[in-house]
Amino acid sequence: RIDPNKTNDRFYIPQEEINIHYENRDFELGISDMTFTKKNRRYSYRIQGDRNNWQEISPDLMTIFVNNLGIGRHVFEVRSTNDAGEWKKPELSLSINIIPPFWLTNWFIALITLLGLSGFTFISYKITGFYYRSRIQKLESDKKVQAERERLSRDLHDSLGTQLSIILRHLEHVEPSVSGESTTRLTAAKKTAHHTIRQMRESLWALKKEKIHLSAFTDRMKELAKRSLEGTGIILRDDINIRRDIRIEPIEMLHILRIVHEAVGNAIKYSEAQTLTLKVISELRGGWSICVSDDGVGFNVDKVYGDESYGLTHMYKRAEEINAKVEIRSTPEAGTKICVMMNGA
């Protein structure tokens, strides 16, 4: 009985399952022994999923008061003793489903997630837009302002626009769902959101720095590669030989980060490699270089580049914008090596 003042709130047993709203989860259950032989007989009950221990019932009262039962399905069981005073197996089993409030339902959680990501997207856009506008204003007196505008715009599109479109597409599928499938889609959307945040932070990290030493930049790239390879089974190795710890311009860092990110991503998706090596060399005189190589299946560079591979094309364009050179070497079944060479390396 949920409310003694409402006759339609009474449930009678036997019944396979009763549904009780969250607000009415304080209720009472009355038990009757239909054999009318309850003298000297003992009774006990338990609620699996919430109160798993058996508790005795007063044979004179035969009423169980249930308070603050948790949300979800529970199994209510009752047992009694036999003539010898031994407990028998449960003689009564009833499923009780506590219906959650709307703010704990799947559709509401999906809606809140959508609103939260939309808010994050709006704030991120405003923050990055403010920073980029400030950056552009400082370059107004420079003839390179137009090229800088295009670079900043491309980075916004590559690292923020595309990934946020994926997030919204996931959430559009999740929003009307109230089944267990919504959990999987929400998880996928959250992973995409986290990936977007990381890429945006990498861009902002590079742009906010005035200059950074090659050794610190190398540590950053190793961290990026290690994080990208998590869960892939690919082992990361490094070969670092920095004899001259030069300082790198922010725009150079940004483009090289994107090239390395693309190289690592391609290795994960296509190479079937066991190991991936990050190699950084800086000579006492002359330039310096960064290489990403793998021991995977390799590919025909001329054929892939001829098929208008946007990833490879963007590598070359990014290198050109910082007066660097990209060299891609790959042989089928013999692995791939992508190098970025700076200042005559």
GROMACS .gro file of C-alpha atoms in nm:
model
  345
    1ARG     CA    1   0.000   0.000   0.000
    2ILE     CA    2   0.147   0.334  -0.107
    3ASP     CA    3  -0.117   0.581   0.013
    4PRO     CA    4  -0.395   0.453   0.244
    5ASN     CA    5  -0.618   0.739   0.127
    6LYS     CA    6  -0.620   0.620  -0.235
    7THR     CA    7  -0.777   0.283  -0.306
    8ASN     CA    8  -0.623   0.268  -0.653
    9ASP     CA    9  -0.278   0.270  -0.494
   10ARG     CA   10  -0.328  -0.079  -0.347
   11PHE     CA   11  -0.157  -0.379  -0.505
   12TYR     CA   12  -0.261  -0.736  -0.446
   13ILE     CA   13  -0.043  -1.043  -0.466
   14PRO     CA   14   0.017  -1.259  -0.664
   15GLN     CA   15   0.136  -1.020  -0.935
   16GLU     CA   16   0.460  -1.048  -1.136
   17GLU     CA   17   0.568  -0.686  -1.099
   18ILE     CA   18   0.452  -0.356  -0.957
   19ASN     CA   19   0.574  -0.015  -1.069
   20ILE     CA   20   0.608   0.258  -0.808
   21HIS     CA   21   0.705   0.616  -0.883
   22TYR     CA   22   1.011   0.763  -0.716
   23GLU     CA   23   0.801   1.001  -0.504
   24ASN     CA   24   0.605   0.708  -0.357
   25ARG     CA   25   0.898   0.485  -0.265
   26ASP     CA   26   0.794   0.486   0.104
   27PHE     CA   27   0.522   0.220   0.123
   28GLU     CA   28   0.404  -0.084   0.319
   29LEU     CA   29   0.355  -0.446   0.222
   30GLY     CA   30   0.104  -0.667   0.404
   31ILE     CA   31   0.147  -1.047   0.410
   32SER     CA   32  -0.117  -1.311   0.478
   33ASP     CA   33  -0.067  -1.681   0.544
   34MET     CA   34  -0.341  -1.843   0.337
   35THR     CA   35  -0.301  -2.175   0.525
   36PHE     CA   36  -0.423  -2.006   0.847
   37THR     CA   37  -0.168  -2.212   1.042
   38LYS     CA   38   0.070  -1.938   1.138
   39LYS     CA   39   0.078  -2.024   1.505
   40ASN     CA   40   0.440  -2.072   1.613
   41ARG     CA   41   0.546  -2.008   1.257
   42ARG     CA   42   0.810  -1.744   1.188
   43TYR     CA   43   0.840  -1.522   0.882
   44SER     CA   44   1.121  -1.320   0.728
   45TYR     CA   45   1.176  -1.110   0.415
   46ARG     CA   46   1.448  -0.952   0.210
   47ILE     CA   47   1.466  -0.710  -0.087
   48GLN     CA   48   1.738  -0.815  -0.330
   49GLY     CA   49   1.922  -0.525  -0.489
   50ASP     CA   50   1.873  -0.301  -0.185
   51ARG     CA   51   1.846  -0.492   0.143
   52ASN     CA   52   1.987  -0.836   0.089
   53ASN     CA   53   1.982  -0.959   0.449
   54TRP     CA   54   1.683  -1.154   0.578
   55GLN     CA   55   1.477  -0.969   0.840
   56GLU     CA   56   1.209  -1.129   1.057
   57ILE     CA   57   0.848  -1.015   1.044
   58SER     CA   58   0.627  -0.990   1.349
   59PRO     CA   59   0.366  -1.270   1.315
   60ASP     CA   60   0.112  -1.048   1.488
   61LEU     CA   61   0.162  -0.750   1.259
   62MET     CA   62   0.251  -0.921   0.927
   63THR     CA   63   0.328  -0.581   0.773
   64ILE     CA   64   0.655  -0.459   0.622
   65PHE     CA   65   0.732  -0.088   0.609
   66VAL     CA   66   0.966  -0.002   0.319
   67ASN     CA   67   1.140   0.336   0.326
   68ASN     CA   68   1.355   0.511   0.065
   69LEU     CA   69   1.388   0.214  -0.171
   70GLY     CA   70   1.650   0.275  -0.438
   71ILE     CA   71   1.567   0.350  -0.801
   72GLY     CA   72   1.548   0.048  -1.031
   73ARG     CA   73   1.423  -0.311  -1.008
   74HIS     CA   74   1.423  -0.509  -0.683
   75VAL     CA   75   1.302  -0.855  -0.590
   76PHE     CA   76   1.093  -0.886  -0.272
   77GLU     CA   77   1.102  -1.237  -0.118
   78VAL     CA   78   0.926  -1.392   0.182
   79ARG     CA   79   0.997  -1.720   0.357
   80SER     CA   80   0.867  -1.902   0.663
   81THR     CA   81   0.967  -2.184   0.895
   82ASN     CA   82   0.836  -2.538   0.882
   83ASP     CA   83   0.700  -2.738   1.174
   84ALA     CA   84   1.054  -2.815   1.286
   85GLY     CA   85   1.137  -2.446   1.301
   86GLU     CA   86   1.371  -2.457   1.000
   87TRP     CA   87   1.364  -2.187   0.736
   88LYS     CA   88   1.218  -2.297   0.405
   89LYS     CA   89   1.302  -2.164   0.060
   90PRO     CA   90   1.132  -1.834  -0.035
   91GLU     CA   91   0.762  -1.895  -0.095
   92LEU     CA   92   0.685  -1.553  -0.239
   93SER     CA   93   0.876  -1.348  -0.496
   94LEU     CA   94   0.764  -1.012  -0.630
   95SER     CA   95   0.943  -0.770  -0.862
   96ILE     CA   96   0.924  -0.405  -0.754
   97ASN     CA   97   1.029  -0.138  -1.004
   98ILE     CA   98   1.099   0.211  -0.866
   99ILE     CA   99   1.047   0.452  -1.155
  100PRO     CA  100   1.311   0.731  -1.154
  101PRO     CA  101   1.231   1.103  -1.166
  102PHE     CA  102   1.254   1.263  -1.508
  103TRP     CA  103   1.594   1.419  -1.432
  104LEU     CA  104   1.749   1.073  -1.398
  105THR     CA  105   1.603   0.928  -1.721
  106ASN     CA  106   1.817   0.859  -2.029
  107TRP     CA  107   1.644   1.118  -2.247
  108PHE     CA  108   1.696   1.395  -1.990
  109ILE     CA  109   2.064   1.304  -1.940
  110ALA     CA  110   2.112   1.308  -2.319
  111LEU     CA  111   1.944   1.650  -2.340
  112ILE     CA  112   2.159   1.796  -2.060
  113THR     CA  113   2.472   1.656  -2.227
  114LEU     CA  114   2.370   1.817  -2.555
  115LEU     CA  115   2.311   2.153  -2.384
  116GLY     CA  116   2.641   2.127  -2.197
  117LEU     CA  117   2.840   2.051  -2.512
  118SER     CA  118   2.658   2.329  -2.697
  119GLY     CA  119   2.754   2.569  -2.418
  120PHE     CA  120   3.114   2.447  -2.426
  121THR     CA  121   3.122   2.492  -2.804
  122PHE     CA  122   2.987   2.847  -2.777
  123ILE     CA  123   3.234   2.946  -2.503
  124SER     CA  124   3.527   2.781  -2.685
  125TYR     CA  125   3.433   2.963  -3.003
  126LYS     CA  126   3.418   3.296  -2.822
  127ILE     CA  127   3.749   3.243  -2.640
  128THR     CA  128   3.941   3.119  -2.943
  129GLY     CA  129   3.777   3.383  -3.163
  130PHE     CA  130   3.887   3.656  -2.923
  131TYR     CA  131   4.243   3.523  -2.914
  132TYR     CA  132   4.264   3.487  -3.291
  133ARG     CA  133   4.120   3.832  -3.350
  134SER     CA  134   4.378   3.980  -3.111
  135ARG     CA  135   4.651   3.790  -3.291
  136ILE     CA  136   4.537   3.919  -3.629
  137GLN     CA  137   4.514   4.278  -3.507
  138LYS     CA  138   4.880   4.264  -3.404
  139LEU     CA  139   4.971   4.159  -3.757
  140GLU     CA  140   4.770   4.431  -3.935
  141SER     CA  141   5.086   4.625  -4.019
  142ASP     CA  142   5.249   4.315  -4.163
  143LYS     CA  143   5.215   4.206  -4.525
  144LYS     CA  144   5.166   3.849  -4.402
  145VAL     CA  145   4.833   3.924  -4.233
  146GLN     CA  146   4.623   3.757  -4.503
  147ALA     CA  147   4.825   3.437  -4.494
  148GLU     CA  148   4.803   3.436  -4.115
  149ARG     CA  149   4.425   3.477  -4.131
  150GLU     CA  150   4.400   3.174  -4.358
  151ARG     CA  151   4.619   2.964  -4.132
  152LEU     CA  152   4.421   3.052  -3.821
  153SER     CA  153   4.095   2.986  -4.002
  154ARG     CA  154   4.215   2.647  -4.125
  155ASP     CA  155   4.327   2.544  -3.777
  156LEU     CA  156   3.989   2.639  -3.633
  157HIS     CA  157   3.815   2.433  -3.898
  158ASP     CA  158   4.046   2.132  -3.872
  159SER     CA  159   4.062   2.104  -3.493
  160LEU     CA  160   3.723   2.241  -3.385
  161GLY     CA  161   3.462   2.255  -3.661
  162THR     CA  162   3.491   1.900  -3.791
  163GLN     CA  163   3.503   1.733  -3.451
  164LEU     CA  164   3.212   1.936  -3.313
  165SER     CA  165   3.005   1.834  -3.614
  166ILE     CA  166   3.069   1.473  -3.520
  167ILE     CA  167   2.963   1.543  -3.160
  168LEU     CA  168   2.637   1.700  -3.271
  169ARG     CA  169   2.568   1.409  -3.508
  170HIS     CA  170   2.614   1.159  -3.224
  171LEU     CA  171   2.390   1.356  -2.991
  172GLU     CA  172   2.120   1.391  -3.252
  173HIS     CA  173   2.098   1.012  -3.257
  174VAL     CA  174   2.104   0.987  -2.880
  175GLU     CA  175   1.851   1.253  -2.789
  176PRO     CA  176   1.531   1.058  -2.875
  177SER     CA  177   1.664   0.731  -2.736
  178VAL     CA  178   1.555   0.600  -2.401
  179SER     CA  179   1.706   0.253  -2.429
  180GLY     CA  180   2.046   0.117  -2.334
  181GLU     CA  181   2.182   0.210  -2.675
  182SER     CA  182   2.183   0.574  -2.574
  183THR     CA  183   2.459   0.505  -2.323
  184THR     CA  184   2.694   0.380  -2.597
  185ARG     CA  185   2.624   0.679  -2.817
  186LEU     CA  186   2.674   0.922  -2.533
  187THR     CA  187   3.008   0.759  -2.458
  188ALA     CA  188   3.113   0.800  -2.822
  189ALA     CA  189   3.007   1.165  -2.818
  190LYS     CA  190   3.199   1.234  -2.499
  191LYS     CA  191   3.514   1.074  -2.642
  192THR     CA  192   3.485   1.294  -2.948
  193ALA     CA  193   3.438   1.599  -2.729
  194HIS     CA  194   3.748   1.515  -2.528
  195HIS     CA  195   3.945   1.467  -2.851
  196THR     CA  196   3.829   1.809  -2.972
  197ILE     CA  197   3.929   1.974  -2.649
  198ARG     CA  198   4.277   1.821  -2.668
  199GLN     CA  199   4.329   1.941  -3.025
  200MET     CA  200   4.211   2.289  -2.941
  201ARG     CA  201   4.441   2.302  -2.640
  202GLU     CA  202   4.734   2.196  -2.857
  203SER     CA  203   4.662   2.479  -3.098
  204LEU     CA  204   4.624   2.735  -2.823
  205TRP     CA  205   4.933   2.603  -2.647
  206ALA     CA  206   5.141   2.656  -2.960
  207LEU     CA  207   4.997   2.996  -3.044
  208LYS     CA  208   5.025   3.136  -2.691
  209LYS     CA  209   5.396   3.057  -2.664
  210GLU     CA  210   5.634   3.329  -2.774
  211LYS     CA  211   5.911   3.080  -2.843
  212ILE     CA  212   6.000   2.742  -2.699
  213HIS     CA  213   6.317   2.533  -2.691
  214LEU     CA  214   6.335   2.227  -2.914
  215SER     CA  215   6.384   1.998  -2.611
  216ALA     CA  216   6.056   2.115  -2.452
  217PHE     CA  217   5.878   2.091  -2.787
  218THR     CA  218   6.009   1.737  -2.828
  219ASP     CA  219   5.864   1.641  -2.491
  220ARG     CA  220   5.532   1.782  -2.603
  221MET     CA  221   5.535   1.576  -2.923
  222LYS     CA  222   5.625   1.260  -2.731
  223GLU     CA  223   5.333   1.323  -2.499
  224LEU     CA  224   5.102   1.373  -2.798
  225ALA     CA  225   5.221   1.052  -2.967
  226LYS     CA  226   5.199   0.850  -2.645
  227ARG     CA  227   4.843   0.966  -2.580
  228SER     CA  228   4.740   0.891  -2.938
  229LEU     CA  229   4.883   0.538  -2.924
  230GLU     CA  230   4.706   0.442  -2.601
  231GLY     CA  231   4.498   0.129  -2.654
  232THR     CA  232   4.633   0.061  -3.006
  233GLY     CA  233   4.900  -0.195  -2.912
  234ILE     CA  234   5.165   0.007  -3.098
  235ILE     CA  235   5.487   0.063  -2.899
  236LEU     CA  236   5.636   0.414  -2.901
  237ARG     CA  237   6.013   0.451  -2.925
  238ASP     CA  238   6.218   0.768  -2.943
  239ASP     CA  239   6.560   0.862  -3.079
  240ILE     CA  240   6.651   1.210  -2.955
  241ASN     CA  241   6.982   1.378  -3.042
  242ILE     CA  242   6.963   1.753  -2.965
  243ARG     CA  243   7.307   1.905  -2.983
  244ARG     CA  244   7.178   2.260  -3.018
  245ASP     CA  245   6.863   2.345  -2.823
  246ILE     CA  246   6.725   2.606  -3.060
  247ARG     CA  247   6.411   2.811  -2.998
  248ILE     CA  248   6.109   2.757  -3.223
  249GLU     CA  249   5.850   3.011  -3.334
  250PRO     CA  250   5.484   2.952  -3.233
  251ILE     CA  251   5.361   2.923  -3.591
  252GLU     CA  252   5.630   2.663  -3.661
  253MET     CA  253   5.524   2.463  -3.356
  254LEU     CA  254   5.160   2.468  -3.462
  255HIS     CA  255   5.224   2.339  -3.815
  256ILE     CA  256   5.476   2.075  -3.705
  257LEU     CA  257   5.235   1.953  -3.436
  258ARG     CA  258   4.968   1.908  -3.702
  259ILE     CA  259   5.207   1.723  -3.933
  260VAL     CA  260   5.319   1.489  -3.654
  261HIS     CA  261   4.958   1.436  -3.547
  262GLU     CA  262   4.863   1.343  -3.905
  263ALA     CA  263   5.160   1.106  -3.937
  264VAL     CA  264   5.080   0.929  -3.610
  265GLY     CA  265   4.711   0.910  -3.698
  266ASN     CA  266   4.787   0.754  -4.037
  267ALA     CA  267   5.015   0.498  -3.874
  268ILE     CA  268   4.739   0.401  -3.632
  269LYS     CA  269   4.474   0.372  -3.901
  270TYR     CA  270   4.661   0.211  -4.188
  271SER     CA  271   5.009   0.080  -4.104
  272GLU     CA  272   4.936  -0.233  -3.894
  273ALA     CA  273   5.269  -0.149  -3.727
  274GLN     CA  274   5.415  -0.299  -3.410
  275THR     CA  275   5.633   0.003  -3.323
  276LEU     CA  276   5.640   0.373  -3.402
  277THR     CA  277   5.958   0.581  -3.364
  278LEU     CA  278   5.986   0.955  -3.304
  279LYS     CA  279   6.329   1.084  -3.404
  280VAL     CA  280   6.454   1.438  -3.339
  281ILE     CA  281   6.798   1.559  -3.454
  282SER     CA  282   6.953   1.904  -3.407
  283GLU     CA  283   7.307   1.966  -3.525
  284LEU     CA  284   7.551   2.219  -3.379
  285ARG     CA  285   7.552   2.393  -3.713
  286GLY     CA  286   7.278   2.381  -3.968
  287GLY     CA  287   6.919   2.277  -3.923
  288TRP     CA  288   6.713   2.024  -3.737
  289SER     CA  289   6.459   1.758  -3.827
  290ILE     CA  290   6.171   1.554  -3.682
  291CYS     CA  291   6.081   1.211  -3.819
  292VAL     CA  292   5.795   0.970  -3.751
  293SER     CA  293   5.856   0.616  -3.875
  294ASP     CA  294   5.682   0.280  -3.837
  295ASP     CA  295   5.747  -0.084  -3.920
  296GLY     CA  296   5.408  -0.138  -4.082
  297VAL     CA  297   5.282  -0.247  -4.423
  298GLY     CA  298   5.385   0.072  -4.603
  299PHE     CA  299   5.223   0.210  -4.920
  300ASN     CA  300   5.294   0.345  -5.267
  301VAL     CA  301   5.357   0.716  -5.207
  302ASP     CA  302   5.310   0.820  -5.570
  303LYS     CA  303   4.979   0.636  -5.600
  304VAL     CA  304   4.834   0.766  -5.273
  305TYR     CA  305   4.946   1.123  -5.340
  306GLY     CA  306   4.813   1.095  -5.696
  307ASP     CA  307   4.473   0.992  -5.557
  308GLU     CA  308   4.447   1.336  -5.391
  309SER     CA  309   4.521   1.236  -5.034
  310TYR     CA  310   4.420   1.541  -4.833
  311GLY     CA  311   4.632   1.435  -4.537
  312LEU     CA  312   4.955   1.420  -4.736
  313THR     CA  313   4.865   1.735  -4.931
  314HIS     CA  314   4.813   1.930  -4.609
  315MET     CA  315   5.149   1.810  -4.478
  316TYR     CA  316   5.328   1.962  -4.778
  317LYS     CA  317   5.129   2.286  -4.757
  318ARG     CA  318   5.195   2.327  -4.387
  319ALA     CA  319   5.566   2.270  -4.441
  320GLU     CA  320   5.575   2.530  -4.719
  321GLU     CA  321   5.416   2.793  -4.495
  322ILE     CA  322   5.702   2.768  -4.244
  323ASN     CA  323   5.976   2.728  -4.507
  324ALA     CA  324   6.028   2.364  -4.415
  325LYS     CA  325   6.056   2.052  -4.622
  326VAL     CA  326   5.855   1.731  -4.585
  327GLU     CA  327   5.999   1.403  -4.704
  328ILE     CA  328   5.777   1.093  -4.719
  329ARG     CA  329   5.936   0.757  -4.779
  330SER     CA  330   5.737   0.435  -4.784
  331THR     CA  331   5.770   0.094  -4.940
  332PRO     CA  332   5.498  -0.173  -4.933
  333GLU     CA  333   5.571  -0.424  -4.652
  334ALA     CA  334   5.871  -0.218  -4.539
  335GLY     CA  335   5.721   0.063  -4.332
  336THR     CA  336   5.685   0.438  -4.365
  337LYS     CA  337   5.900   0.737  -4.265
  338ILE     CA  338   5.781   1.098  -4.264
  339CYS     CA  339   6.033   1.375  -4.187
  340VAL     CA  340   6.003   1.749  -4.142
  341MET     CA  341   6.333   1.931  -4.205
  342MET     CA  342   6.397   2.289  -4.096
  343ASN     CA  343   6.666   2.544  -4.183
  344GLY     CA  344   6.860   2.341  -4.436
  345ALA     CA  345   6.861   2.010  -4.246
   0.00000   0.00000   0.00000
